[in-house]
């Protein structure tokens, strides 16, 4: 195809050759204008219905509707044309689109929040904290040597869509599947302590561990890979199972509108009847938009993370909205690269910490939401130690640097994790460090690059920052085990004594003794060896429309919708 | 291939602090990442003729349904934004040109400057506050339902306005300068001298000649809209190729990134083809052989 270029707009056109009369031009212009939305409508008509789900009974975006229809049930006898009152529908906030709700592959917070509604585990986190309480289990016990966990299952629990009753074999299948290398679960490391899972009765199951390992309750049994599935359902659904899951939970999967929302509806056969009929999990990534959604009624319940917005909500800027400030589980701490010669001098590490005014820094960045911490453990984790061994003391920091031979100043590289408030905190800290002669270069990278750099064998940074949400002391401690090099021990800290302490702690069945061991662990890591330092725990805010009752926090930004009701 | 060269490891992104060598090896094997890059590339290319864009690392499901599912929303938004761009931008440019150096020109160009300068994130929030919170005319977030076109149009209105205002600002400036150039031509004076009404001179003789650069700009704008709506999609909680691509790049989901790029390239080529064909309709001197 060749094209004769226009000779330029300056050249005169032969007006007599104009093809359209004015009227024709106007008509064609109107036609062209009208055709654009028409094309869009055509695309809409031709496009697949983007709502993925078994049942068309519920409009995935019922903004204009006052009522929702009850989805059809498997058993015709159970079908009722129940009209769902708007008061029985709530919208809760998630911050990303769903990826997969297949338990051993659940990757992130959104999928976990949905999983909590679809599935049950043998145990579960109790709303309001990180205590573990029975879920599908009615009774459980641990053997004296801590190696065998026996669970008695609740009888009569039904899987969704008529997939039958929960039995011990389902638990065995769930765990075997999650531990199968072919599943390629990211939890395979967490499940490594499990030797086997056996059904010793129709409703009795035993989990055998290689060695005693108390954290297994929180890291696996009450967590994502511990959600129980049914073999028939997994096989029937095949590759659709991750986005059309079957569980025993209080809500059944209804539909997904890509990038926008997930709808789940009440499980009519649930063993503990729930009040709210339909839950719309709406994907609202930005806090500012979520605040508007709360104001407009598009959202009923949500967590808020941006300090400015969270503080506004706490101050009551929105009428009819109740709030709760939570001492969350997001611990921000930093560690030293012990491979670097300069960081092998403990005086330098102490000086780095002494130079930071944690209180002022946290206050500047997050106001009342900031909780200064002294440990790398979360303050809500049993065993956390409080006294800060290296308080703000710039004179002492300068003395230590002088003693270490860096009286003329020292240049260090700090790897910044691009999440929560770390990018803001380090800007304030950089100035504090400068005042004692520490010239800190901030290496701010996007998350994947951070993940690469932090794990790099000859890491280019001297200090790295971490943002960690965990419920178990062991999970925080694992950043310091020598056998986690390479792995999360990015400090390259090699101390057999703390490996031994951790091994004793996880095998200890006496809770008090266990806590004592974790305290000792922290004292060695933080005070004796100064491998890292705690910075802040940023509280989060849960806000909800006050028509919703019994709202509470559930670990890892989930929602215990089953206990909520609408007034 | 290029995505493999940038720093970042999909397996490490997936495992995070649960990273262990054992888990990484298993996942790499399952996802086929233990194969040489050229083998992965040819594997991907061999699936293309069958419409197979591979399997996402993140969701472990086929890429094609996810990409095409998002595409329909992106096209919907881009077309609606172009309507806003043309409807607001072209008349504003014409009015400004016809009232050169007079208050209407100043107002139109100041508005254009403002529209071009406002970040779409901020503008989107402002429009939400005005139209959804205070006036309550339009829904705040979401996409509406395919079964209810009115609801769908209502949901696309604010994002389209957010994107369209910026495009309209640039279009108004180009239309104005193009019109000014045409208005000073001899044939325009001749048309006026023939006794034609001013409106006829402007619409029939002036506007059509001034439209070529505007069509070029709108074509480029449409291409950008198809590729760059991520921020608006995130603000308005809409699905789309932009946010899908951003999310996929962040977690190094190579198959999803590749699939999204293939669709983008096809769209950009299509838009350029349409613009080229439109030249021929607007300017009889442009012929295709």
PDB file of C-alpha atoms in Angstrom, chain B residues 20-267:
ATOM      1  CA  UNK B  20      13.250 -22.357  50.685  1.00  0.00           C
ATOM      2  CA  UNK B  21      15.425 -24.022  48.078  1.00  0.00           C
ATOM      3  CA  UNK B  22      13.185 -27.091  48.112  1.00  0.00           C
ATOM      4  CA  UNK B  23       9.995 -25.116  47.511  1.00  0.00           C
ATOM      5  CA  UNK B  24      11.684 -22.997  44.849  1.00  0.00           C
ATOM      6  CA  UNK B  25      12.927 -26.041  42.930  1.00  0.00           C
ATOM      7  CA  UNK B  26       9.480 -27.684  42.963  1.00  0.00           C
ATOM      8  CA  UNK B  27       7.693 -24.550  41.836  1.00  0.00           C
ATOM      9  CA  UNK B  28      10.258 -23.824  39.136  1.00  0.00           C
ATOM     10  CA  UNK B  29       9.790 -27.334  37.786  1.00  0.00           C
ATOM     11  CA  UNK B  30       5.987 -27.141  37.892  1.00  0.00           C
ATOM     12  CA  UNK B  31       5.918 -23.788  36.123  1.00  0.00           C
ATOM     13  CA  UNK B  32       8.479 -24.889  33.535  1.00  0.00           C
ATOM     14  CA  UNK B  33      10.934 -22.228  34.638  1.00  0.00           C
ATOM     15  CA  UNK B  34      13.724 -24.761  34.930  1.00  0.00           C
ATOM     16  CA  UNK B  35      13.853 -24.975  31.136  1.00  0.00           C
ATOM     17  CA  UNK B  36      16.133 -22.720  29.064  1.00  0.00           C
ATOM     18  CA  UNK B  37      14.589 -19.371  28.170  1.00  0.00           C
ATOM     19  CA  UNK B  38      14.605 -20.141  24.444  1.00  0.00           C
ATOM     20  CA  UNK B  39      12.634 -23.340  25.066  1.00  0.00           C
ATOM     21  CA  UNK B  40      10.072 -21.366  27.093  1.00  0.00           C
ATOM     22  CA  UNK B  41       9.919 -18.804  24.277  1.00  0.00           C
ATOM     23  CA  UNK B  42       9.322 -21.379  21.525  1.00  0.00           C
ATOM     24  CA  UNK B  43       6.794 -23.105  23.731  1.00  0.00           C
ATOM     25  CA  UNK B  44       4.915 -19.828  24.029  1.00  0.00           C
ATOM     26  CA  UNK B  45       5.201 -19.073  20.315  1.00  0.00           C
ATOM     27  CA  UNK B  46       3.995 -22.522  19.310  1.00  0.00           C
ATOM     28  CA  UNK B  47       0.807 -21.985  21.298  1.00  0.00           C
ATOM     29  CA  UNK B  48       0.041 -18.599  19.722  1.00  0.00           C
ATOM     30  CA  UNK B  49      -1.515 -19.853  16.468  1.00  0.00           C
ATOM     31  CA  UNK B  50      -3.936 -21.897  18.572  1.00  0.00           C
ATOM     32  CA  UNK B  51      -4.803 -18.867  20.704  1.00  0.00           C
ATOM     33  CA  UNK B  52      -2.997 -20.442  23.631  1.00  0.00           C
ATOM     34  CA  UNK B  53      -1.191 -17.693  25.523  1.00  0.00           C
ATOM     35  CA  UNK B  54       0.136 -20.049  28.178  1.00  0.00           C
ATOM     36  CA  UNK B  55      -0.654 -20.510  31.844  1.00  0.00           C
ATOM     37  CA  UNK B  56      -0.344 -17.776  34.427  1.00  0.00           C
ATOM     38  CA  UNK B  57       2.243 -18.316  37.156  1.00  0.00           C
ATOM     39  CA  UNK B  58       0.069 -16.479  39.648  1.00  0.00           C
ATOM     40  CA  UNK B  59      -3.329 -18.047  39.074  1.00  0.00           C
ATOM     41  CA  UNK B  60      -2.147 -21.341  37.475  1.00  0.00           C
ATOM     42  CA  UNK B  61      -4.931 -20.835  34.942  1.00  0.00           C
ATOM     43  CA  UNK B  62      -4.975 -20.092  31.221  1.00  0.00           C
ATOM     44  CA  UNK B  63      -3.838 -16.583  30.291  1.00  0.00           C
ATOM     45  CA  UNK B  64      -6.118 -16.081  27.275  1.00  0.00           C
ATOM     46  CA  UNK B  65      -9.475 -15.915  29.125  1.00  0.00           C
ATOM     47  CA  UNK B  66      -8.006 -13.488  31.659  1.00  0.00           C
ATOM     48  CA  UNK B  67      -6.545 -11.211  28.975  1.00  0.00           C
ATOM     49  CA  UNK B  68      -9.607 -11.229  26.733  1.00  0.00           C
ATOM     50  CA  UNK B  69     -11.873 -10.852  29.751  1.00  0.00           C
ATOM     51  CA  UNK B  70      -9.991  -7.689  30.663  1.00  0.00           C
ATOM     52  CA  UNK B  71      -9.754  -6.509  27.066  1.00  0.00           C
ATOM     53  CA  UNK B  72     -13.482  -5.936  26.701  1.00  0.00           C
ATOM     54  CA  UNK B  73     -13.445  -3.510  29.636  1.00  0.00           C
ATOM     55  CA  UNK B  74     -10.393  -1.697  28.308  1.00  0.00           C
ATOM     56  CA  UNK B  75     -11.931  -1.255  24.853  1.00  0.00           C
ATOM     57  CA  UNK B  76     -15.184  -0.104  26.426  1.00  0.00           C
ATOM     58  CA  UNK B  77     -13.393   2.502  28.518  1.00  0.00           C
ATOM     59  CA  UNK B  78     -11.071   3.652  25.723  1.00  0.00           C
ATOM     60  CA  UNK B  79     -13.934   4.185  23.269  1.00  0.00           C
ATOM     61  CA  UNK B  80     -16.010   6.022  25.819  1.00  0.00           C
ATOM     62  CA  UNK B  81     -13.018   8.215  26.706  1.00  0.00           C
ATOM     63  CA  UNK B  82     -12.468   9.005  23.035  1.00  0.00           C
ATOM     64  CA  UNK B  83     -16.078  10.130  22.737  1.00  0.00           C
ATOM     65  CA  UNK B  84     -15.485  12.510  25.644  1.00  0.00           C
ATOM     66  CA  UNK B  85     -12.249  13.688  24.064  1.00  0.00           C
ATOM     67  CA  UNK B  86     -13.852  14.479  20.718  1.00  0.00           C
ATOM     68  CA  UNK B  87     -17.081  15.905  22.081  1.00  0.00           C
ATOM     69  CA  UNK B  88     -15.306  18.259  24.480  1.00  0.00           C
ATOM     70  CA  UNK B  89     -12.034  18.907  22.693  1.00  0.00           C
ATOM     71  CA  UNK B  90     -13.016  19.660  19.101  1.00  0.00           C
ATOM     72  CA  UNK B  91     -15.763  22.238  19.818  1.00  0.00           C
ATOM     73  CA  UNK B  92     -13.581  23.918  22.421  1.00  0.00           C
ATOM     74  CA  UNK B  93     -10.753  24.216  19.890  1.00  0.00           C
ATOM     75  CA  UNK B  94     -13.053  25.604  17.200  1.00  0.00           C
ATOM     76  CA  UNK B  95     -14.586  28.157  19.542  1.00  0.00           C
ATOM     77  CA  UNK B  96     -11.149  29.231  20.713  1.00  0.00           C
ATOM     78  CA  UNK B  97      -9.921  29.663  17.142  1.00  0.00           C
ATOM     79  CA  UNK B  98     -12.974  31.627  16.044  1.00  0.00           C
ATOM     80  CA  UNK B  99     -12.639  33.915  19.064  1.00  0.00           C
ATOM     81  CA  UNK B 100      -8.906  34.263  18.943  1.00  0.00           C
ATOM     82  CA  UNK B 101      -7.451  36.499  21.661  1.00  0.00           C
ATOM     83  CA  UNK B 102     -10.872  37.149  23.082  1.00  0.00           C
ATOM     84  CA  UNK B 103     -12.280  35.985  26.433  1.00  0.00           C
ATOM     85  CA  UNK B 104     -13.741  32.749  25.046  1.00  0.00           C
ATOM     86  CA  UNK B 105     -10.326  31.820  23.653  1.00  0.00           C
ATOM     87  CA  UNK B 106      -8.671  32.558  26.981  1.00  0.00           C
ATOM     88  CA  UNK B 107     -11.254  30.535  28.885  1.00  0.00           C
ATOM     89  CA  UNK B 108     -11.009  27.571  26.509  1.00  0.00           C
ATOM     90  CA  UNK B 109      -7.225  27.533  26.550  1.00  0.00           C
ATOM     91  CA  UNK B 110      -7.030  28.009  30.332  1.00  0.00           C
ATOM     92  CA  UNK B 111      -9.432  25.112  30.715  1.00  0.00           C
ATOM     93  CA  UNK B 112      -7.316  23.097  28.325  1.00  0.00           C
ATOM     94  CA  UNK B 113      -4.176  23.860  30.329  1.00  0.00           C
ATOM     95  CA  UNK B 114      -5.927  22.827  33.518  1.00  0.00           C
ATOM     96  CA  UNK B 115      -7.249  19.614  31.968  1.00  0.00           C
ATOM     97  CA  UNK B 116      -3.839  18.650  30.635  1.00  0.00           C
ATOM     98  CA  UNK B 117      -2.135  19.365  33.948  1.00  0.00           C
ATOM     99  CA  UNK B 118      -4.398  17.474  36.313  1.00  0.00           C
ATOM    100  CA  UNK B 119      -3.164  14.005  37.280  1.00  0.00           C
ATOM    101  CA  UNK B 120      -5.822  11.459  36.404  1.00  0.00           C
ATOM    102  CA  UNK B 121      -5.718   9.965  39.899  1.00  0.00           C
ATOM    103  CA  UNK B 122      -6.608  13.295  41.459  1.00  0.00           C
ATOM    104  CA  UNK B 123      -9.156  14.224  38.807  1.00  0.00           C
ATOM    105  CA  UNK B 124     -10.858  10.852  39.230  1.00  0.00           C
ATOM    106  CA  UNK B 125     -11.249  11.357  42.953  1.00  0.00           C
ATOM    107  CA  UNK B 126     -12.633  14.886  42.401  1.00  0.00           C
ATOM    108  CA  UNK B 127     -15.179  13.590  39.906  1.00  0.00           C
ATOM    109  CA  UNK B 128     -16.157  10.828  42.308  1.00  0.00           C
ATOM    110  CA  UNK B 129     -16.738  13.330  45.093  1.00  0.00           C
ATOM    111  CA  UNK B 130     -18.820  15.573  42.844  1.00  0.00           C
ATOM    112  CA  UNK B 131     -20.893  13.093  40.846  1.00  0.00           C
ATOM    113  CA  UNK B 132     -21.152  10.165  43.236  1.00  0.00           C
ATOM    114  CA  UNK B 133     -20.998  11.593  46.727  1.00  0.00           C
ATOM    115  CA  UNK B 134     -22.607  15.053  46.459  1.00  0.00           C
ATOM    116  CA  UNK B 135     -24.862  14.739  43.436  1.00  0.00           C
ATOM    117  CA  UNK B 136     -25.384  10.982  43.629  1.00  0.00           C
ATOM    118  CA  UNK B 137     -25.817  10.757  39.866  1.00  0.00           C
ATOM    119  CA  UNK B 138     -23.277   8.129  38.994  1.00  0.00           C
ATOM    120  CA  UNK B 139     -21.969   4.997  40.685  1.00  0.00           C
ATOM    121  CA  UNK B 140     -18.673   5.318  42.499  1.00  0.00           C
ATOM    122  CA  UNK B 141     -16.917   2.107  41.549  1.00  0.00           C
ATOM    123  CA  UNK B 142     -17.443  -1.093  39.619  1.00  0.00           C
ATOM    124  CA  UNK B 143     -18.277  -1.970  36.031  1.00  0.00           C
ATOM    125  CA  UNK B 144     -21.986  -2.614  35.890  1.00  0.00           C
ATOM    126  CA  UNK B 145     -23.497  -5.644  34.304  1.00  0.00           C
ATOM    127  CA  UNK B 146     -23.395  -6.740  30.679  1.00  0.00           C
ATOM    128  CA  UNK B 147     -27.046  -7.593  30.986  1.00  0.00           C
ATOM    129  CA  UNK B 148     -27.869  -3.995  31.844  1.00  0.00           C
ATOM    130  CA  UNK B 149     -26.305  -1.608  29.281  1.00  0.00           C
ATOM    131  CA  UNK B 150     -27.539   1.469  31.125  1.00  0.00           C
ATOM    132  CA  UNK B 151     -25.822   0.383  34.296  1.00  0.00           C
ATOM    133  CA  UNK B 152     -22.702  -0.318  32.258  1.00  0.00           C
ATOM    134  CA  UNK B 153     -22.777   3.147  30.703  1.00  0.00           C
ATOM    135  CA  UNK B 154     -23.305   4.737  34.106  1.00  0.00           C
ATOM    136  CA  UNK B 155     -20.287   2.890  35.487  1.00  0.00           C
ATOM    137  CA  UNK B 156     -18.034   3.840  32.591  1.00  0.00           C
ATOM    138  CA  UNK B 157     -19.028   7.520  32.634  1.00  0.00           C
ATOM    139  CA  UNK B 158     -16.706   8.771  35.384  1.00  0.00           C
ATOM    140  CA  UNK B 159     -13.603   6.859  34.321  1.00  0.00           C
ATOM    141  CA  UNK B 160     -14.233   7.942  30.726  1.00  0.00           C
ATOM    142  CA  UNK B 161     -14.585  11.545  31.821  1.00  0.00           C
ATOM    143  CA  UNK B 162     -11.375  11.276  33.823  1.00  0.00           C
ATOM    144  CA  UNK B 163      -9.439   9.986  30.848  1.00  0.00           C
ATOM    145  CA  UNK B 164     -11.315  12.022  28.258  1.00  0.00           C
ATOM    146  CA  UNK B 165     -10.758  15.399  29.880  1.00  0.00           C
ATOM    147  CA  UNK B 166      -7.016  15.097  29.501  1.00  0.00           C
ATOM    148  CA  UNK B 167      -7.377  14.020  25.876  1.00  0.00           C
ATOM    149  CA  UNK B 168      -9.878  16.800  25.256  1.00  0.00           C
ATOM    150  CA  UNK B 169      -7.435  19.362  26.599  1.00  0.00           C
ATOM    151  CA  UNK B 170      -4.776  18.358  24.099  1.00  0.00           C
ATOM    152  CA  UNK B 171      -7.295  17.957  21.290  1.00  0.00           C
ATOM    153  CA  UNK B 172      -8.649  21.453  21.915  1.00  0.00           C
ATOM    154  CA  UNK B 173      -5.181  22.960  21.601  1.00  0.00           C
ATOM    155  CA  UNK B 174      -4.397  21.097  18.373  1.00  0.00           C
ATOM    156  CA  UNK B 175      -7.824  21.878  16.899  1.00  0.00           C
ATOM    157  CA  UNK B 176      -7.374  25.537  17.728  1.00  0.00           C
ATOM    158  CA  UNK B 177      -3.960  25.869  16.079  1.00  0.00           C
ATOM    159  CA  UNK B 178      -5.039  23.830  13.089  1.00  0.00           C
ATOM    160  CA  UNK B 179      -8.207  25.893  12.646  1.00  0.00           C
ATOM    161  CA  UNK B 180      -6.246  29.130  12.938  1.00  0.00           C
ATOM    162  CA  UNK B 181      -3.950  27.993  10.170  1.00  0.00           C
ATOM    163  CA  UNK B 182      -6.868  27.035   7.926  1.00  0.00           C
ATOM    164  CA  UNK B 183      -8.821  30.208   8.674  1.00  0.00           C
ATOM    165  CA  UNK B 184      -5.970  32.302   7.333  1.00  0.00           C
ATOM    166  CA  UNK B 185      -5.915  30.511   3.986  1.00  0.00           C
ATOM    167  CA  UNK B 186      -6.891  32.208   0.730  1.00  0.00           C
ATOM    168  CA  UNK B 187      -9.633  29.708  -0.025  1.00  0.00           C
ATOM    169  CA  UNK B 188     -11.371  30.642   3.208  1.00  0.00           C
ATOM    170  CA  UNK B 189     -11.323  34.272   2.222  1.00  0.00           C
ATOM    171  CA  UNK B 190     -12.601  33.278  -1.226  1.00  0.00           C
ATOM    172  CA  UNK B 191     -15.431  31.307   0.308  1.00  0.00           C
ATOM    173  CA  UNK B 192     -16.409  34.285   2.418  1.00  0.00           C
ATOM    174  CA  UNK B 193     -16.120  36.562  -0.592  1.00  0.00           C
ATOM    175  CA  UNK B 194     -18.488  34.297  -2.512  1.00  0.00           C
ATOM    176  CA  UNK B 195     -21.087  35.301   0.007  1.00  0.00           C
ATOM    177  CA  UNK B 196     -21.310  32.037   1.940  1.00  0.00           C
ATOM    178  CA  UNK B 197     -22.543  32.278   5.448  1.00  0.00           C
ATOM    179  CA  UNK B 198     -19.858  32.245   8.081  1.00  0.00           C
ATOM    180  CA  UNK B 199     -21.132  28.981   9.570  1.00  0.00           C
ATOM    181  CA  UNK B 200     -20.909  27.272   6.169  1.00  0.00           C
ATOM    182  CA  UNK B 201     -17.402  28.581   5.625  1.00  0.00           C
ATOM    183  CA  UNK B 202     -16.271  27.294   8.997  1.00  0.00           C
ATOM    184  CA  UNK B 203     -17.964  23.913   9.008  1.00  0.00           C
ATOM    185  CA  UNK B 204     -17.656  22.922   5.375  1.00  0.00           C
ATOM    186  CA  UNK B 205     -14.412  24.527   4.312  1.00  0.00           C
ATOM    187  CA  UNK B 206     -12.519  25.129   7.490  1.00  0.00           C
ATOM    188  CA  UNK B 207     -13.294  22.246   9.832  1.00  0.00           C
ATOM    189  CA  UNK B 208     -12.724  19.443   7.392  1.00  0.00           C
ATOM    190  CA  UNK B 209      -9.302  20.756   6.426  1.00  0.00           C
ATOM    191  CA  UNK B 210      -8.373  21.267  10.048  1.00  0.00           C
ATOM    192  CA  UNK B 211      -9.302  17.740  11.050  1.00  0.00           C
ATOM    193  CA  UNK B 212      -6.281  15.846   9.729  1.00  0.00           C
ATOM    194  CA  UNK B 213      -3.913  16.651  12.608  1.00  0.00           C
ATOM    195  CA  UNK B 214      -6.803  16.195  15.051  1.00  0.00           C
ATOM    196  CA  UNK B 215      -7.535  12.713  13.720  1.00  0.00           C
ATOM    197  CA  UNK B 216      -3.846  11.880  14.055  1.00  0.00           C
ATOM    198  CA  UNK B 217      -3.853  13.065  17.649  1.00  0.00           C
ATOM    199  CA  UNK B 218      -7.062  11.229  18.508  1.00  0.00           C
ATOM    200  CA  UNK B 219      -5.608   8.067  16.974  1.00  0.00           C
ATOM    201  CA  UNK B 220      -2.496   8.362  19.104  1.00  0.00           C
ATOM    202  CA  UNK B 221      -4.675   9.119  22.104  1.00  0.00           C
ATOM    203  CA  UNK B 222      -6.766   6.012  21.500  1.00  0.00           C
ATOM    204  CA  UNK B 223      -3.604   3.917  21.321  1.00  0.00           C
ATOM    205  CA  UNK B 224      -2.436   5.381  24.613  1.00  0.00           C
ATOM    206  CA  UNK B 225      -5.835   4.836  26.182  1.00  0.00           C
ATOM    207  CA  UNK B 226      -5.799   1.189  25.244  1.00  0.00           C
ATOM    208  CA  UNK B 227      -2.375   0.787  26.795  1.00  0.00           C
ATOM    209  CA  UNK B 228      -2.302   3.216  29.656  1.00  0.00           C
ATOM    210  CA  UNK B 229      -5.452   3.173  31.714  1.00  0.00           C
ATOM    211  CA  UNK B 230      -4.003   1.364  34.714  1.00  0.00           C
ATOM    212  CA  UNK B 231      -4.280   4.228  37.185  1.00  0.00           C
ATOM    213  CA  UNK B 232      -7.876   5.005  36.298  1.00  0.00           C
ATOM    214  CA  UNK B 233      -8.757   1.319  36.410  1.00  0.00           C
ATOM    215  CA  UNK B 234      -7.303   1.057  39.904  1.00  0.00           C
ATOM    216  CA  UNK B 235      -9.034   4.208  41.144  1.00  0.00           C
ATOM    217  CA  UNK B 236     -12.419   3.125  39.843  1.00  0.00           C
ATOM    218  CA  UNK B 237     -11.949  -0.554  40.741  1.00  0.00           C
ATOM    219  CA  UNK B 238     -12.348  -1.637  37.139  1.00  0.00           C
ATOM    220  CA  UNK B 239     -10.723  -4.572  35.425  1.00  0.00           C
ATOM    221  CA  UNK B 240      -8.646  -3.869  32.352  1.00  0.00           C
ATOM    222  CA  UNK B 241      -5.481  -4.620  30.495  1.00  0.00           C
ATOM    223  CA  UNK B 242      -3.572  -1.765  32.134  1.00  0.00           C
ATOM    224  CA  UNK B 243      -4.003  -2.930  35.699  1.00  0.00           C
ATOM    225  CA  UNK B 244      -3.568  -6.547  34.612  1.00  0.00           C
ATOM    226  CA  UNK B 245      -0.236  -5.705  33.027  1.00  0.00           C
ATOM    227  CA  UNK B 246       0.976  -3.699  36.024  1.00  0.00           C
ATOM    228  CA  UNK B 247       0.057  -6.468  38.434  1.00  0.00           C
ATOM    229  CA  UNK B 248       1.651  -9.117  36.214  1.00  0.00           C
ATOM    230  CA  UNK B 249       4.885  -7.183  35.853  1.00  0.00           C
ATOM    231  CA  UNK B 250       5.093  -6.655  39.613  1.00  0.00           C
ATOM    232  CA  UNK B 251       4.961 -10.389  40.320  1.00  0.00           C
ATOM    233  CA  UNK B 252       6.926 -11.295  37.173  1.00  0.00           C
ATOM    234  CA  UNK B 253       4.097 -13.360  35.772  1.00  0.00           C
ATOM    235  CA  UNK B 254       5.827 -13.818  32.413  1.00  0.00           C
ATOM    236  CA  UNK B 255       3.032 -15.593  30.506  1.00  0.00           C
ATOM    237  CA  UNK B 256       0.483 -12.973  31.539  1.00  0.00           C
ATOM    238  CA  UNK B 257       2.848 -10.138  30.565  1.00  0.00           C
ATOM    239  CA  UNK B 258       3.534 -11.758  27.193  1.00  0.00           C
ATOM    240  CA  UNK B 259      -0.142 -12.386  26.528  1.00  0.00           C
ATOM    241  CA  UNK B 260      -1.085  -8.825  27.437  1.00  0.00           C
ATOM    242  CA  UNK B 261       1.634  -7.400  25.199  1.00  0.00           C
ATOM    243  CA  UNK B 262       0.515  -9.494  22.234  1.00  0.00           C
ATOM    244  CA  UNK B 263      -3.001  -8.113  22.580  1.00  0.00           C
ATOM    245  CA  UNK B 264      -1.689  -4.569  23.009  1.00  0.00           C
ATOM    246  CA  UNK B 265       0.403  -4.789  19.879  1.00  0.00           C
ATOM    247  CA  UNK B 266      -2.546  -6.060  17.888  1.00  0.00           C
ATOM    248  CA  UNK B 267      -4.724  -3.224  19.159  1.00  0.00           C
TER     249      UNK B 267
END
